[in-house]
């Protein structure tokens, strides 16, 4: 993992995990100036609420939900039945 990868993943998902935050803080002594700037920016995004501490749901779980909601569930419902 690199600071750049972590920054982009957190920015694109809006989430940084506890493990990622721990990695960031435990490796900060070896960061270059560019990596330090990215880490500081990520900290500011967390402070502003743009990036939140949490967990990411894997794509496999999301795919299962899509299949269930769009393919399996409609097959079990009778026509006109509303939920």
PDB file of C-alpha atoms in Angstrom:
ATOM      1  CA  UNK A   1       0.000   0.000   0.000  1.00  0.00           C
ATOM      2  CA  UNK A   2       1.207   3.502  -0.736  1.00  0.00           C
ATOM      3  CA  UNK A   3      -0.011   6.853   0.504  1.00  0.00           C
ATOM      4  CA  UNK A   4      -1.156   7.703  -3.021  1.00  0.00           C
ATOM      5  CA  UNK A   5      -3.214   4.524  -3.340  1.00  0.00           C
ATOM      6  CA  UNK A   6      -4.728   5.079   0.085  1.00  0.00           C
ATOM      7  CA  UNK A   7      -5.528   8.702  -0.714  1.00  0.00           C
ATOM      8  CA  UNK A   8      -7.232   7.862  -4.025  1.00  0.00           C
ATOM      9  CA  UNK A   9      -9.183   4.913  -2.596  1.00  0.00           C
ATOM     10  CA  UNK A  10     -10.391   6.985   0.353  1.00  0.00           C
ATOM     11  CA  UNK A  11     -11.312   9.911  -1.844  1.00  0.00           C
ATOM     12  CA  UNK A  12     -13.177   7.773  -4.373  1.00  0.00           C
ATOM     13  CA  UNK A  13     -15.141   5.801  -1.762  1.00  0.00           C
ATOM     14  CA  UNK A  14     -15.460   8.488   0.902  1.00  0.00           C
ATOM     15  CA  UNK A  15     -14.228   5.972   3.491  1.00  0.00           C
ATOM     16  CA  UNK A  16     -10.956   5.248   5.239  1.00  0.00           C
ATOM     17  CA  UNK A  17     -10.800   2.123   7.357  1.00  0.00           C
ATOM     18  CA  UNK A  18      -9.365   1.894  10.842  1.00  0.00           C
ATOM     19  CA  UNK A  19      -6.551  -0.356   9.561  1.00  0.00           C
ATOM     20  CA  UNK A  20      -5.677   2.133   6.826  1.00  0.00           C
ATOM     21  CA  UNK A  21      -5.610   4.984   9.315  1.00  0.00           C
ATOM     22  CA  UNK A  22      -3.385   2.925  11.595  1.00  0.00           C
ATOM     23  CA  UNK A  23      -1.043   2.115   8.696  1.00  0.00           C
ATOM     24  CA  UNK A  24      -0.889   5.791   7.776  1.00  0.00           C
ATOM     25  CA  UNK A  25       0.072   6.887  11.274  1.00  0.00           C
ATOM     26  CA  UNK A  26       2.564   4.084  11.877  1.00  0.00           C
ATOM     27  CA  UNK A  27       4.455   4.702   8.602  1.00  0.00           C
ATOM     28  CA  UNK A  28       4.472   8.498   8.566  1.00  0.00           C
ATOM     29  CA  UNK A  29       8.129   8.684   9.679  1.00  0.00           C
ATOM     30  CA  UNK A  30       9.213   7.330   6.270  1.00  0.00           C
ATOM     31  CA  UNK A  31       7.056   9.539   4.039  1.00  0.00           C
ATOM     32  CA  UNK A  32       8.500  11.808   1.381  1.00  0.00           C
ATOM     33  CA  UNK A  33       7.345  15.438   1.241  1.00  0.00           C
ATOM     34  CA  UNK A  34       4.771  14.551  -1.386  1.00  0.00           C
ATOM     35  CA  UNK A  35       3.429  11.684   0.700  1.00  0.00           C
ATOM     36  CA  UNK A  36       3.309  13.936   3.781  1.00  0.00           C
ATOM     37  CA  UNK A  37       1.264  16.475   1.807  1.00  0.00           C
ATOM     38  CA  UNK A  38      -1.168  13.748   0.690  1.00  0.00           C
ATOM     39  CA  UNK A  39      -1.501  12.466   4.275  1.00  0.00           C
ATOM     40  CA  UNK A  40      -2.167  15.979   5.571  1.00  0.00           C
ATOM     41  CA  UNK A  41      -4.760  16.538   2.847  1.00  0.00           C
ATOM     42  CA  UNK A  42      -6.420  13.227   3.718  1.00  0.00           C
ATOM     43  CA  UNK A  43      -6.534  14.296   7.372  1.00  0.00           C
ATOM     44  CA  UNK A  44      -8.226  17.539   6.367  1.00  0.00           C
ATOM     45  CA  UNK A  45     -10.781  15.625   4.299  1.00  0.00           C
ATOM     46  CA  UNK A  46     -11.550  13.497   7.361  1.00  0.00           C
ATOM     47  CA  UNK A  47     -11.866  16.634   9.505  1.00  0.00           C
ATOM     48  CA  UNK A  48     -14.247  18.177   6.951  1.00  0.00           C
ATOM     49  CA  UNK A  49     -16.401  15.049   6.864  1.00  0.00           C
ATOM     50  CA  UNK A  50     -15.729  14.354   3.187  1.00  0.00           C
ATOM     51  CA  UNK A  51     -13.918  11.120   4.064  1.00  0.00           C
ATOM     52  CA  UNK A  52     -15.360   9.109   6.952  1.00  0.00           C
ATOM     53  CA  UNK A  53     -13.863   6.462   9.195  1.00  0.00           C
ATOM     54  CA  UNK A  54     -15.676   3.214   8.496  1.00  0.00           C
ATOM     55  CA  UNK A  55     -15.592   0.065   6.396  1.00  0.00           C
ATOM     56  CA  UNK A  56     -16.061  -0.725   2.755  1.00  0.00           C
ATOM     57  CA  UNK A  57     -18.534  -3.333   1.542  1.00  0.00           C
ATOM     58  CA  UNK A  58     -16.865  -5.723  -0.867  1.00  0.00           C
ATOM     59  CA  UNK A  59     -17.974  -5.801  -4.505  1.00  0.00           C
ATOM     60  CA  UNK A  60     -19.052  -9.417  -4.033  1.00  0.00           C
ATOM     61  CA  UNK A  61     -21.611  -8.441  -1.375  1.00  0.00           C
ATOM     62  CA  UNK A  62     -22.854  -5.582  -3.538  1.00  0.00           C
ATOM     63  CA  UNK A  63     -23.179  -7.917  -6.547  1.00  0.00           C
ATOM     64  CA  UNK A  64     -25.162 -10.392  -4.434  1.00  0.00           C
ATOM     65  CA  UNK A  65     -27.524  -7.610  -3.365  1.00  0.00           C
ATOM     66  CA  UNK A  66     -28.080  -6.533  -6.982  1.00  0.00           C
ATOM     67  CA  UNK A  67     -28.835 -10.099  -8.083  1.00  0.00           C
ATOM     68  CA  UNK A  68     -31.207 -10.634  -5.159  1.00  0.00           C
ATOM     69  CA  UNK A  69     -33.067  -7.354  -5.610  1.00  0.00           C
ATOM     70  CA  UNK A  70     -33.340  -7.329  -9.392  1.00  0.00           C
ATOM     71  CA  UNK A  71     -33.527 -11.012 -10.338  1.00  0.00           C
ATOM     72  CA  UNK A  72     -34.533 -13.268  -7.474  1.00  0.00           C
ATOM     73  CA  UNK A  73     -36.992 -11.138  -5.497  1.00  0.00           C
ATOM     74  CA  UNK A  74     -39.206 -10.164  -8.462  1.00  0.00           C
ATOM     75  CA  UNK A  75     -39.615 -13.819  -9.444  1.00  0.00           C
ATOM     76  CA  UNK A  76     -41.143 -14.680  -6.067  1.00  0.00           C
ATOM     77  CA  UNK A  77     -43.732 -11.900  -6.058  1.00  0.00           C
ATOM     78  CA  UNK A  78     -47.176 -12.208  -7.510  1.00  0.00           C
ATOM     79  CA  UNK A  79     -48.298  -9.686 -10.043  1.00  0.00           C
ATOM     80  CA  UNK A  80     -49.644  -6.547  -8.405  1.00  0.00           C
ATOM     81  CA  UNK A  81     -48.271  -7.409  -4.983  1.00  0.00           C
ATOM     82  CA  UNK A  82     -46.623  -4.373  -3.453  1.00  0.00           C
ATOM     83  CA  UNK A  83     -44.052  -4.187  -0.687  1.00  0.00           C
TER      84      UNK A  83
END
